[in-house]
Amino acid sequence: MENKKNILTGERPTGRLHLGHYFGALKRRVELQEDYNTYIIIADVQALTDNFDNPEKVRKNIREVVLDNLAVGIDPEKSTIFIQSMIPEIAELTVYYSNLVTVSRLYRNPTVKTEIKQKKDVFGNEGESVTYGFLGYPVSQAGDITAFDGALVPVGADQIPVIEQTKEIVRKFNKIYGPTLVEPQHLLSENSRIKGLDGNEKMGKSLNNAIFLSDDYETISKKIMGAITDTNKIKKNDPGNPDNCMVYYYHKLVNKDNVKTVNVECRAGTRGCVDCKKELIESMMKFLKPIQERRKYYEERPEVVDEILKKGTEKAGKKAKEVMKRVRQNMKIDYFD
Ligand code: ATP
Ligand code: MG
């Protein structure tokens, strides 16, 4: 137990989790919890950086994100699920780390750049009116990771530049104050960037292009029926190019057994898009069935979920205190110890 490395991973409580989360992070997370001490952060502080005017949304989604983690097979006996804002050490570390990062470096972070563009409406149209809090979220994320001696951070591809920034902070910290913090490595899944229903490079909770793990049959049918297919395939028997089709893209993820046939028939013009979509709806529901059944079990037992979160937060707090003690000593701010 003691020699196991620590993992820090998690989500922002900005919505329910979707296929992007599953294939990008959750699937791997479930496997890794067997061999690592896994800390799963429900990043409400980070969610507030661009949802500060909507605290109800963040509060409500904490439970949703926990339910989705349990639904995919996270075992609370093996993994520690906790709420970010209840670990004040993370905020404390963020303050000290902010001395080690320049403002221009934060502006250059490719993830932050893309997200600023996507969030124009939140910050105003100028692109200049980004808040200090949002610009600094990679610093806060360095706090999240290092507060738990996170050695491995399983993430989707969109987060690589953010982990890179944590590494820089850790190196600088250790150089100035002596060896203190663990330098993390990011860990990518096989499918590290799942596209959205609209063909966008990233399926995102806040991008309105996601298939959620908890979506019901009707919702999934509507979404898949509206998905983008090869625009050159107009009539049922026209040959199509599956590489330009979002429906084929999801067949590859959830209909592995029949995906070759889908490809061949589409190219040959023997498969109509409507039938192809119907098959995908069935495969998707089959894939989601065990996840949704487990979710239902926990949805019906809110007191069990509360207890998991409470216990997890207590355990995480103990670990963060231990790391903070080390940081205070090495930064020479352990005045009365
Ligand atoms: P938001 O739009 O609010 O930022 P999000 O969908 O990006 O939500 P996060 O909570 O920010 O979700 O991300 C949690 C984790 O899931 C991160 O590791 C992220 O890289 C991963 N992830 C999110 N979307 C995808 C995706 N489409 N493909 C692969 N990984 C993803
Ligand atoms: Mg995100």
Coordinates of N, CA and C in Angstrom, one line a residue, residues 15-244:
G15 N -21.3 19.6 -15.4 CA -22.3 18.9 -16.1 C -22.1 17.4 -15.9
R16 N -23.0 16.6 -16.4 CA -22.8 15.1 -16.3 C -21.7 14.7 -17.2
L17 N -21.2 13.5 -17.0 CA -20.0 13.1 -17.8 C -20.5 12.4 -19.1
H18 N -19.6 12.5 -20.1 CA -20.0 12.0 -21.5 C -19.0 11.0 -22.0
L19 N -19.3 10.5 -23.2 CA -18.4 9.5 -23.9 C -16.9 10.0 -23.9
G20 N -16.7 11.3 -24.1 CA -15.3 11.8 -24.1 C -14.6 11.5 -22.8
H21 N -15.3 11.7 -21.7 CA -14.7 11.4 -20.4 C -14.5 9.9 -20.3
Y22 N -15.5 9.1 -20.8 CA -15.3 7.7 -20.6 C -14.1 7.2 -21.3
F23 N -14.0 7.4 -22.6 CA -12.9 6.9 -23.4 C -11.6 7.7 -23.1
G24 N -11.7 9.0 -22.8 CA -10.5 9.8 -22.6 C -9.9 9.6 -21.2
A25 N -10.7 9.2 -20.2 CA -10.1 9.2 -18.9 C -10.7 8.1 -18.0
L26 N -12.0 8.0 -17.9 CA -12.6 7.1 -16.9 C -12.3 5.6 -17.1
K27 N -12.3 5.2 -18.3 CA -12.0 3.7 -18.5 C -10.7 3.3 -17.9
R28 N -9.7 4.1 -18.3 CA -8.3 3.9 -17.8 C -8.3 4.0 -16.2
R29 N -9.0 5.0 -15.8 CA -9.0 5.3 -14.3 C -9.5 4.1 -13.5
V30 N -10.5 3.4 -14.1 CA -11.1 2.3 -13.4 C -10.1 1.1 -13.3
E31 N -9.3 1.0 -14.4 CA -8.3 -0.1 -14.4 C -7.1 0.3 -13.5
L32 N -6.8 1.5 -13.5 CA -5.6 2.0 -12.7 C -5.8 1.9 -11.2
Q33 N -7.1 2.0 -10.8 CA -7.4 2.1 -9.3 C -6.9 0.8 -8.6
E34 N -6.7 -0.2 -9.4 CA -6.2 -1.5 -8.8 C -4.8 -1.4 -8.3
D35 N -4.0 -0.6 -9.0 CA -2.6 -0.6 -8.7 C -2.0 0.7 -8.2
Y36 N -2.9 1.7 -8.1 CA -2.4 3.0 -7.6 C -3.3 3.6 -6.5
N37 N -2.8 4.4 -5.6 CA -3.7 5.2 -4.7 C -4.3 6.3 -5.6
T38 N -5.6 6.2 -5.8 CA -6.2 7.1 -6.7 C -7.0 8.2 -6.0
Y39 N -6.7 9.4 -6.3 CA -7.5 10.5 -5.7 C -8.2 11.2 -6.9
I40 N -9.6 11.2 -6.7 CA -10.4 11.8 -7.7 C -11.0 13.1 -7.2
I41 N -10.6 14.2 -7.9 CA -11.0 15.5 -7.5 C -12.2 16.0 -8.2
I42 N -13.2 16.4 -7.4 CA -14.3 17.1 -8.0 C -14.0 18.6 -7.9
A43 N -13.6 19.1 -9.1 CA -12.9 20.4 -9.1 C -13.9 21.6 -9.2
D44 N -14.5 21.8 -8.0 CA -15.5 22.9 -8.0 C -14.9 24.3 -8.0
V45 N -13.7 24.4 -7.4 CA -13.0 25.7 -7.5 C -12.7 26.1 -8.9
Q46 N -12.2 25.1 -9.6 CA -11.9 25.3 -11.0 C -13.1 25.6 -11.9
A47 N -14.2 24.9 -11.5 CA -15.5 25.1 -12.3 C -16.0 26.5 -12.0
L48 N -15.7 27.1 -10.8 CA -16.2 28.4 -10.5 C -15.4 29.5 -11.3
T49 N -14.2 29.1 -11.8 CA -13.4 30.2 -12.5 C -14.2 30.7 -13.7
D50 N -14.9 29.9 -14.4 CA -15.7 30.4 -15.5 C -17.2 30.2 -15.3
N51 N -17.6 29.8 -14.1 CA -19.0 29.7 -13.7 C -19.3 30.4 -12.4
F52 N -18.5 31.5 -12.1 CA -18.6 32.2 -10.8 C -20.0 32.8 -10.6
D53 N -20.6 33.1 -11.7 CA -22.0 33.7 -11.6 C -23.1 32.7 -11.6
N54 N -22.7 31.4 -11.5 CA -23.7 30.3 -11.5 C -23.4 29.2 -10.5
P55 N -23.3 29.6 -9.2 CA -22.9 28.6 -8.2 C -23.8 27.4 -8.1
E56 N -25.1 27.7 -8.4 CA -26.1 26.5 -8.3 C -25.7 25.4 -9.2
K57 N -25.3 25.8 -10.4 CA -24.9 24.8 -11.5 C -23.7 23.9 -10.9
V58 N -22.8 24.6 -10.3 CA -21.6 23.9 -9.8 C -22.0 22.9 -8.7
R59 N -22.8 23.5 -7.8 CA -23.2 22.7 -6.6 C -24.0 21.4 -7.0
K60 N -24.9 21.6 -8.0 CA -25.8 20.6 -8.4 C -25.0 19.4 -9.1
N61 N -24.0 19.9 -9.8 CA -23.2 18.9 -10.6 C -22.2 18.1 -9.9
I62 N -21.9 18.5 -8.6 CA -21.0 17.7 -7.8 C -21.5 16.3 -7.7
R63 N -22.8 16.2 -7.3 CA -23.4 14.8 -7.2 C -23.4 14.1 -8.5
E64 N -23.7 14.8 -9.6 CA -23.8 14.1 -10.9 C -22.4 13.5 -11.3
V65 N -21.4 14.3 -11.0 CA -20.0 13.8 -11.4 C -19.6 12.6 -10.5
V66 N -20.0 12.6 -9.3 CA -19.7 11.5 -8.4 C -20.5 10.3 -8.9
L67 N -21.7 10.5 -9.2 CA -22.6 9.3 -9.7 C -22.0 8.7 -10.9
D68 N -21.5 9.6 -11.8 CA -21.0 9.1 -13.1 C -19.7 8.3 -12.8
N69 N -18.9 8.7 -11.9 CA -17.6 8.0 -11.6 C -18.0 6.6 -11.0
L70 N -19.0 6.6 -10.1 CA -19.4 5.3 -9.5 C -20.0 4.4 -10.5
A71 N -20.7 5.1 -11.5 CA -21.4 4.3 -12.5 C -20.5 3.6 -13.4
V72 N -19.3 4.1 -13.7 CA -18.4 3.5 -14.6 C -17.5 2.4 -13.9
G73 N -17.6 2.4 -12.6 CA -16.9 1.3 -11.9 C -15.9 1.8 -10.9
I74 N -15.9 3.1 -10.6 CA -14.9 3.5 -9.5 C -15.4 2.9 -8.2
D75 N -14.5 2.3 -7.5 CA -14.8 1.6 -6.3 C -14.3 2.5 -5.1
P76 N -15.2 3.0 -4.3 CA -14.9 4.0 -3.2 C -14.0 3.4 -2.2
E77 N -13.8 2.0 -2.2 CA -12.9 1.4 -1.3 C -11.5 1.5 -1.8
K78 N -11.4 1.7 -3.1 CA -10.0 1.8 -3.7 C -9.6 3.2 -4.0
S79 N -10.6 4.0 -4.4 CA -10.3 5.4 -4.9 C -10.9 6.4 -3.9
T80 N -10.2 7.5 -3.7 CA -10.7 8.5 -2.8 C -11.3 9.7 -3.6
I81 N -12.6 9.9 -3.5 CA -13.3 10.9 -4.2 C -13.5 12.1 -3.2
F82 N -13.1 13.3 -3.6 CA -13.2 14.4 -2.7 C -13.5 15.7 -3.4
I83 N -14.0 16.7 -2.6 CA -14.4 18.0 -3.1 C -13.2 19.0 -3.0
Q84 N -12.8 19.6 -4.1 CA -11.6 20.5 -4.1 C -11.7 21.6 -3.1
S85 N -12.9 22.3 -3.0 CA -12.9 23.5 -2.2 C -12.8 23.2 -0.7
M86 N -13.0 21.9 -0.3 CA -12.9 21.6 1.1 C -11.5 21.2 1.5
I87 N -10.6 21.3 0.6 CA -9.2 21.1 0.9 C -8.4 22.5 0.8
P88 N -8.4 23.3 1.9 CA -7.9 24.6 1.8 C -6.4 24.6 1.4
E89 N -5.7 23.5 1.7 CA -4.3 23.5 1.3 C -4.0 23.7 -0.2
I90 N -5.0 23.3 -1.0 CA -4.8 23.5 -2.5 C -4.8 25.0 -2.8
A91 N -5.7 25.7 -2.1 CA -5.7 27.2 -2.3 C -4.4 27.8 -1.8
E92 N -4.0 27.3 -0.7 CA -2.7 27.8 -0.1 C -1.5 27.6 -1.1
L93 N -1.4 26.4 -1.6 CA -0.3 26.1 -2.5 C -0.4 27.0 -3.8
T94 N -1.7 27.2 -4.2 CA -1.9 28.0 -5.4 C -1.3 29.4 -5.2
V95 N -1.4 30.0 -4.1 CA -0.9 31.3 -3.8 C 0.6 31.3 -3.9
Y96 N 1.3 30.3 -3.3 CA 2.7 30.2 -3.3 C 3.2 29.9 -4.7
Y97 N 2.5 29.1 -5.4 CA 3.0 28.7 -6.8 C 2.8 29.9 -7.8
S98 N 1.9 30.8 -7.5 CA 1.6 31.9 -8.4 C 2.8 32.8 -8.5
N99 N 3.7 32.7 -7.6 CA 5.0 33.5 -7.7 C 5.9 32.9 -8.7
L100 N 5.7 31.6 -9.0 CA 6.7 30.9 -9.9 C 6.3 30.9 -11.4
V101 N 5.2 31.6 -11.7 CA 4.7 31.5 -13.1 C 4.5 33.0 -13.6
T102 N 4.9 33.2 -14.8 CA 4.7 34.6 -15.3 C 3.3 34.6 -16.0
V103 N 2.8 35.8 -16.1 CA 1.5 36.1 -16.7 C 1.6 35.7 -18.2
S104 N 2.7 36.1 -18.8 CA 2.8 35.8 -20.3 C 2.9 34.3 -20.5
R105 N 3.5 33.5 -19.6 CA 3.5 32.1 -19.8 C 2.1 31.5 -19.7
L106 N 1.3 32.0 -18.8 CA -0.1 31.6 -18.7 C -0.9 31.9 -20.0
Y107 N -0.7 33.1 -20.5 CA -1.4 33.4 -21.8 C -1.0 32.6 -22.9
R108 N 0.3 32.0 -22.9 CA 0.8 31.2 -24.0 C 0.3 29.8 -23.9
N109 N -0.3 29.4 -22.8 CA -0.7 28.0 -22.6 C -1.8 27.6 -23.7
P110 N -1.5 26.7 -24.6 CA -2.5 26.4 -25.7 C -3.9 26.0 -25.2
T111 N -4.0 25.3 -24.1 CA -5.3 24.9 -23.6 C -6.1 26.1 -23.2
V112 N -5.4 27.0 -22.4 CA -6.1 28.2 -21.9 C -6.5 29.0 -23.1
K113 N -5.6 29.1 -24.1 CA -5.9 29.9 -25.3 C -7.2 29.4 -26.0
T114 N -7.2 28.1 -26.2 CA -8.4 27.5 -26.9 C -9.7 27.8 -26.1
E115 N -9.6 27.6 -24.8 CA -10.7 27.7 -23.9 C -11.2 29.1 -23.8
I116 N -10.3 30.1 -23.9 CA -10.7 31.5 -23.9 C -11.5 31.8 -25.1
K117 N -11.0 31.3 -26.2 CA -11.8 31.5 -27.5 C -13.2 30.9 -27.4
Q118 N -13.3 29.7 -26.8 CA -14.6 29.0 -26.7 C -15.5 29.7 -25.8
K119 N -15.0 30.4 -24.8 CA -15.8 31.0 -23.8 C -16.0 32.5 -23.9
K120 N -15.9 33.0 -25.1 CA -16.0 34.4 -25.4 C -17.2 35.0 -24.7
D121 N -18.4 34.3 -24.8 CA -19.6 34.9 -24.2 C -19.5 35.1 -22.7
V122 N -18.7 34.2 -22.0 CA -18.6 34.4 -20.5 C -17.7 35.6 -20.2
F123 N -16.7 35.8 -21.0 CA -15.7 36.8 -20.6 C -15.9 38.1 -21.4
G124 N -16.9 38.2 -22.3 CA -17.1 39.4 -23.1 C -16.4 39.1 -24.4
N125 N -16.6 39.9 -25.5 CA -16.2 39.5 -26.8 C -14.7 39.9 -27.1
E126 N -14.1 40.7 -26.3 CA -12.8 41.3 -26.6 C -11.7 40.2 -26.5
G127 N -11.9 39.2 -25.7 CA -10.8 38.2 -25.5 C -9.8 38.8 -24.5
E128 N -10.0 40.0 -24.1 CA -9.1 40.7 -23.2 C -9.6 40.6 -21.8
S129 N -10.9 40.4 -21.7 CA -11.5 40.5 -20.4 C -11.5 39.1 -19.6
V130 N -10.4 38.4 -19.7 CA -10.3 37.1 -19.0 C -10.0 37.4 -17.6
T131 N -10.7 36.6 -16.7 CA -10.4 36.9 -15.3 C -9.1 36.3 -14.8
Y132 N -8.6 36.9 -13.8 CA -7.3 36.5 -13.1 C -7.5 35.0 -12.7
G133 N -8.7 34.7 -12.2 CA -8.9 33.3 -11.7 C -8.9 32.3 -12.9
F134 N -9.5 32.6 -14.0 CA -9.5 31.6 -15.1 C -8.1 31.5 -15.7
L135 N -7.4 32.6 -15.9 CA -6.1 32.6 -16.5 C -5.2 31.7 -15.6
G136 N -5.4 31.8 -14.3 CA -4.6 31.1 -13.3 C -5.0 29.7 -13.0
Y137 N -6.0 29.1 -13.7 CA -6.4 27.8 -13.3 C -5.3 26.7 -13.4
P138 N -4.4 26.8 -14.4 CA -3.3 25.8 -14.4 C -2.4 25.9 -13.2
V139 N -2.3 27.0 -12.5 CA -1.6 27.1 -11.3 C -2.3 26.4 -10.2
S140 N -3.6 26.6 -10.1 CA -4.4 25.9 -9.2 C -4.4 24.4 -9.4
Q141 N -4.3 24.0 -10.7 CA -4.3 22.6 -11.0 C -2.9 22.0 -10.5
A142 N -1.9 22.8 -10.6 CA -0.6 22.3 -10.0 C -0.8 22.1 -8.5
G143 N -1.6 22.9 -7.9 CA -1.9 22.7 -6.4 C -2.7 21.4 -6.2
D144 N -3.6 21.1 -7.1 CA -4.4 19.9 -7.0 C -3.5 18.7 -7.1
I145 N -2.6 18.7 -8.0 CA -1.8 17.5 -8.3 C -0.8 17.3 -7.2
T146 N -0.1 18.4 -6.8 CA 1.0 18.2 -5.9 C 0.5 18.0 -4.5
A147 N -0.7 18.5 -4.1 CA -1.2 18.3 -2.8 C -1.3 16.9 -2.4
F148 N -1.3 16.0 -3.4 CA -1.5 14.6 -3.2 C -0.4 13.8 -3.7
D149 N 0.8 14.4 -3.9 CA 2.0 13.8 -4.4 C 1.6 13.0 -5.7
G150 N 0.8 13.6 -6.5 CA 0.3 12.9 -7.7 C 1.5 12.7 -8.7
A151 N 1.8 11.4 -8.9 CA 2.9 11.0 -9.8 C 2.3 10.8 -11.2
L152 N 1.1 10.3 -11.3 CA 0.5 10.1 -12.6 C -0.8 10.8 -12.7
V153 N -1.0 11.4 -13.8 CA -2.3 12.2 -14.0 C -2.9 11.7 -15.3
P154 N -3.9 10.8 -15.2 CA -4.6 10.4 -16.5 C -5.5 11.5 -16.9
V155 N -5.3 12.0 -18.1 CA -6.1 13.1 -18.7 C -6.4 12.9 -20.2
G156 N -7.3 13.6 -20.7 CA -7.5 13.7 -22.1 C -6.5 14.6 -22.7
A157 N -6.3 14.5 -24.1 CA -5.2 15.2 -24.7 C -5.3 16.7 -24.5
D158 N -6.5 17.3 -24.3 CA -6.7 18.7 -24.2 C -5.9 19.2 -23.0
Q159 N -5.6 18.4 -22.0 CA -5.0 18.8 -20.8 C -3.5 18.7 -20.7
I160 N -2.9 18.2 -21.8 CA -1.4 18.0 -21.7 C -0.6 19.3 -21.4
P161 N -1.0 20.4 -22.1 CA -0.2 21.7 -21.8 C -0.4 22.1 -20.3
V162 N -1.5 21.8 -19.7 CA -1.8 22.2 -18.3 C -0.9 21.4 -17.4
I163 N -0.7 20.1 -17.7 CA 0.2 19.3 -16.9 C 1.6 19.7 -17.1
E164 N 1.9 20.1 -18.3 CA 3.3 20.6 -18.6 C 3.6 21.8 -17.7
Q165 N 2.6 22.6 -17.5 CA 2.8 23.8 -16.6 C 3.0 23.4 -15.2
T166 N 2.3 22.3 -14.7 CA 2.6 21.8 -13.4 C 4.0 21.4 -13.2
K167 N 4.5 20.7 -14.3 CA 5.9 20.2 -14.2 C 6.9 21.3 -14.0
E168 N 6.7 22.4 -14.8 CA 7.5 23.6 -14.7 C 7.5 24.2 -13.3
I169 N 6.3 24.3 -12.7 CA 6.2 24.8 -11.4 C 6.9 23.9 -10.4
V170 N 6.8 22.6 -10.5 CA 7.4 21.7 -9.6 C 8.9 21.8 -9.7
R171 N 9.4 21.9 -10.9 CA 10.9 22.0 -11.0 C 11.4 23.2 -10.4
K172 N 10.7 24.3 -10.7 CA 11.2 25.6 -10.1 C 11.1 25.6 -8.6
F173 N 10.0 25.1 -8.1 CA 9.8 25.0 -6.6 C 11.0 24.2 -6.0
N174 N 11.2 23.0 -6.6 CA 12.2 22.1 -6.0 C 13.6 22.7 -6.1
K175 N 13.8 23.5 -7.1 CA 15.2 24.1 -7.3 C 15.4 25.2 -6.3
I176 N 14.3 26.0 -6.0 CA 14.5 27.1 -5.1 C 14.4 26.7 -3.6
Y177 N 13.5 25.8 -3.3 CA 13.2 25.4 -1.9 C 13.8 24.1 -1.5
G178 N 14.4 23.4 -2.5 CA 14.9 22.0 -2.2 C 13.8 21.0 -2.5
P179 N 14.3 19.7 -2.7 CA 13.4 18.7 -3.2 C 12.2 18.5 -2.2
T180 N 11.0 18.8 -2.7 CA 9.8 18.8 -1.9 C 8.6 18.2 -2.6
L181 N 8.4 18.5 -3.9 CA 7.2 18.1 -4.6 C 7.5 17.0 -5.6
V182 N 6.5 16.2 -5.8 CA 6.6 15.1 -6.8 C 6.3 15.6 -8.2
E183 N 7.2 15.3 -9.2 CA 6.9 15.8 -10.5 C 6.0 14.8 -11.2
P184 N 4.9 15.3 -11.7 CA 3.9 14.3 -12.3 C 4.1 14.0 -13.8
Q185 N 3.6 12.9 -14.2 CA 3.6 12.6 -15.6 C 2.1 12.5 -16.1
H186 N 1.8 13.0 -17.3 CA 0.4 12.8 -17.7 C 0.4 11.4 -18.4
L187 N -0.8 10.9 -18.4 CA -1.0 9.5 -18.9 C -2.2 9.6 -19.9
L188 N -2.0 9.3 -21.1 CA -3.1 9.3 -22.1 C -3.7 8.0 -22.4
S189 N -5.0 8.0 -22.7 CA -5.7 6.8 -23.1 C -5.5 6.6 -24.6
E190 N -5.9 5.4 -25.0 CA -5.8 5.1 -26.4 C -6.6 6.1 -27.2
N191 N -7.8 6.5 -26.7 CA -8.6 7.5 -27.4 C -8.6 8.7 -26.5
S192 N -7.6 9.6 -26.8 CA -7.4 10.7 -25.8 C -8.1 11.9 -26.2
R193 N -8.8 11.9 -27.4 CA -9.5 13.1 -27.7 C -10.8 12.7 -28.5
I194 N -11.9 12.6 -27.8 CA -13.1 12.1 -28.5 C -13.8 13.3 -29.1
K195 N -14.2 13.2 -30.4 CA -14.9 14.3 -31.1 C -16.3 14.4 -30.6
G196 N -16.9 15.6 -30.9 CA -18.3 15.9 -30.5 C -19.2 15.5 -31.7
L197 N -20.5 15.4 -31.3 CA -21.5 15.1 -32.3 C -21.5 16.0 -33.5
D198 N -21.1 17.2 -33.3 CA -21.1 18.2 -34.4 C -19.8 18.2 -35.2
G199 N -18.9 17.2 -34.9 CA -17.7 17.1 -35.6 C -16.5 17.9 -35.0
N200 N -16.8 18.6 -34.0 CA -15.8 19.4 -33.2 C -14.7 18.5 -32.7
E201 N -13.5 18.9 -32.7 CA -12.4 18.1 -32.3 C -12.6 17.5 -30.8
K202 N -13.3 18.2 -30.0 CA -13.5 17.8 -28.7 C -15.0 17.8 -28.2
M203 N -15.4 16.6 -27.8 CA -16.7 16.6 -27.1 C -16.5 17.2 -25.8
G204 N -17.4 18.2 -25.4 CA -17.3 18.9 -24.1 C -18.6 19.1 -23.5
K205 N -18.6 19.0 -22.1 CA -19.8 19.2 -21.4 C -20.4 20.6 -21.7
S206 N -19.6 21.6 -21.8 CA -20.1 22.9 -22.0 C -20.2 23.3 -23.5
L207 N -20.0 22.3 -24.4 CA -20.0 22.6 -25.8 C -21.3 22.2 -26.6
N208 N -22.2 21.6 -25.8 CA -23.5 21.2 -26.5 C -23.3 20.2 -27.6
N209 N -22.4 19.3 -27.5 CA -22.1 18.4 -28.6 C -21.8 17.0 -28.0
A210 N -22.4 16.7 -26.8 CA -22.0 15.5 -26.1 C -23.1 14.4 -26.0
I211 N -22.7 13.1 -26.0 CA -23.6 12.0 -25.6 C -23.2 11.7 -24.2
F212 N -24.1 12.0 -23.3 CA -23.9 11.8 -21.9 C -24.1 10.3 -21.5
L213 N -23.3 9.8 -20.5 CA -23.4 8.4 -20.1 C -24.7 8.1 -19.6
S214 N -25.4 9.1 -19.1 CA -26.8 8.9 -18.5 C -27.9 9.2 -19.4
D215 N -27.6 9.6 -20.6 CA -28.7 9.9 -21.6 C -29.6 8.7 -21.8
D216 N -31.0 8.9 -21.9 CA -31.9 7.8 -22.1 C -32.0 7.5 -23.6
Y217 N -32.8 6.5 -23.9 CA -33.0 6.0 -25.3 C -33.5 7.1 -26.2
E218 N -34.4 7.9 -25.7 CA -35.0 8.9 -26.6 C -34.0 10.0 -26.9
T219 N -33.3 10.4 -25.9 CA -32.3 11.5 -26.1 C -31.2 11.0 -27.0
I220 N -30.7 9.8 -26.8 CA -29.7 9.3 -27.7 C -30.2 9.1 -29.1
S221 N -31.4 8.7 -29.3 CA -31.9 8.5 -30.6 C -31.9 9.9 -31.3
K222 N -32.4 10.9 -30.6 CA -32.5 12.2 -31.2 C -31.1 12.7 -31.6
K223 N -30.1 12.5 -30.7 CA -28.8 13.0 -31.0 C -28.1 12.3 -32.1
I224 N -28.3 11.0 -32.2 CA -27.6 10.2 -33.2 C -28.3 10.4 -34.6
M225 N -29.7 10.5 -34.5 CA -30.4 10.8 -35.8 C -29.9 12.2 -36.4
G226 N -29.5 13.1 -35.5 CA -29.1 14.4 -36.0 C -27.6 14.5 -36.3
A227 N -26.9 13.4 -36.1 CA -25.4 13.5 -36.2 C -25.0 13.7 -37.7
I228 N -23.8 14.3 -37.8 CA -23.3 14.6 -39.2 C -22.8 13.4 -39.9
T229 N -23.2 13.1 -41.1 CA -22.7 12.0 -41.9 C -22.0 12.6 -43.1
D230 N -21.5 11.7 -44.0 CA -20.8 12.2 -45.2 C -21.7 13.0 -46.1
T231 N -21.4 14.2 -46.3 CA -22.4 15.1 -47.0 C -22.5 14.8 -48.5
N232 N -21.5 14.0 -49.0 CA -21.6 13.6 -50.4 C -22.6 12.4 -50.6
K233 N -22.9 11.7 -49.5 CA -23.8 10.5 -49.6 C -25.2 11.1 -49.4
I234 N -25.9 11.3 -50.6 CA -27.2 11.9 -50.5 C -28.4 10.9 -50.5
K235 N -28.3 9.9 -51.5 CA -29.3 8.9 -51.6 C -28.9 7.7 -50.8
K236 N -29.9 6.9 -50.4 CA -29.6 5.7 -49.6 C -28.5 4.8 -50.1
N237 N -28.6 4.6 -51.5 CA -27.6 3.7 -52.1 C -26.3 4.3 -52.6
D238 N -26.1 5.6 -52.4 CA -24.9 6.2 -52.8 C -23.8 5.6 -51.9
P239 N -22.6 5.4 -52.5 CA -21.5 4.9 -51.7 C -21.0 6.1 -50.8
G240 N -20.6 5.8 -49.6 CA -20.2 6.9 -48.7 C -18.8 6.7 -48.2
N241 N -18.2 7.8 -47.6 CA -16.9 7.7 -47.0 C -17.0 7.7 -45.5
P242 N -16.9 6.6 -44.8 CA -17.0 6.6 -43.3 C -16.1 7.5 -42.6
D243 N -15.0 7.8 -43.2 CA -14.0 8.7 -42.6 C -14.6 10.1 -42.3
N244 N -15.6 10.5 -43.1 CA -16.2 11.8 -43.0 C -17.5 11.7 -42.2

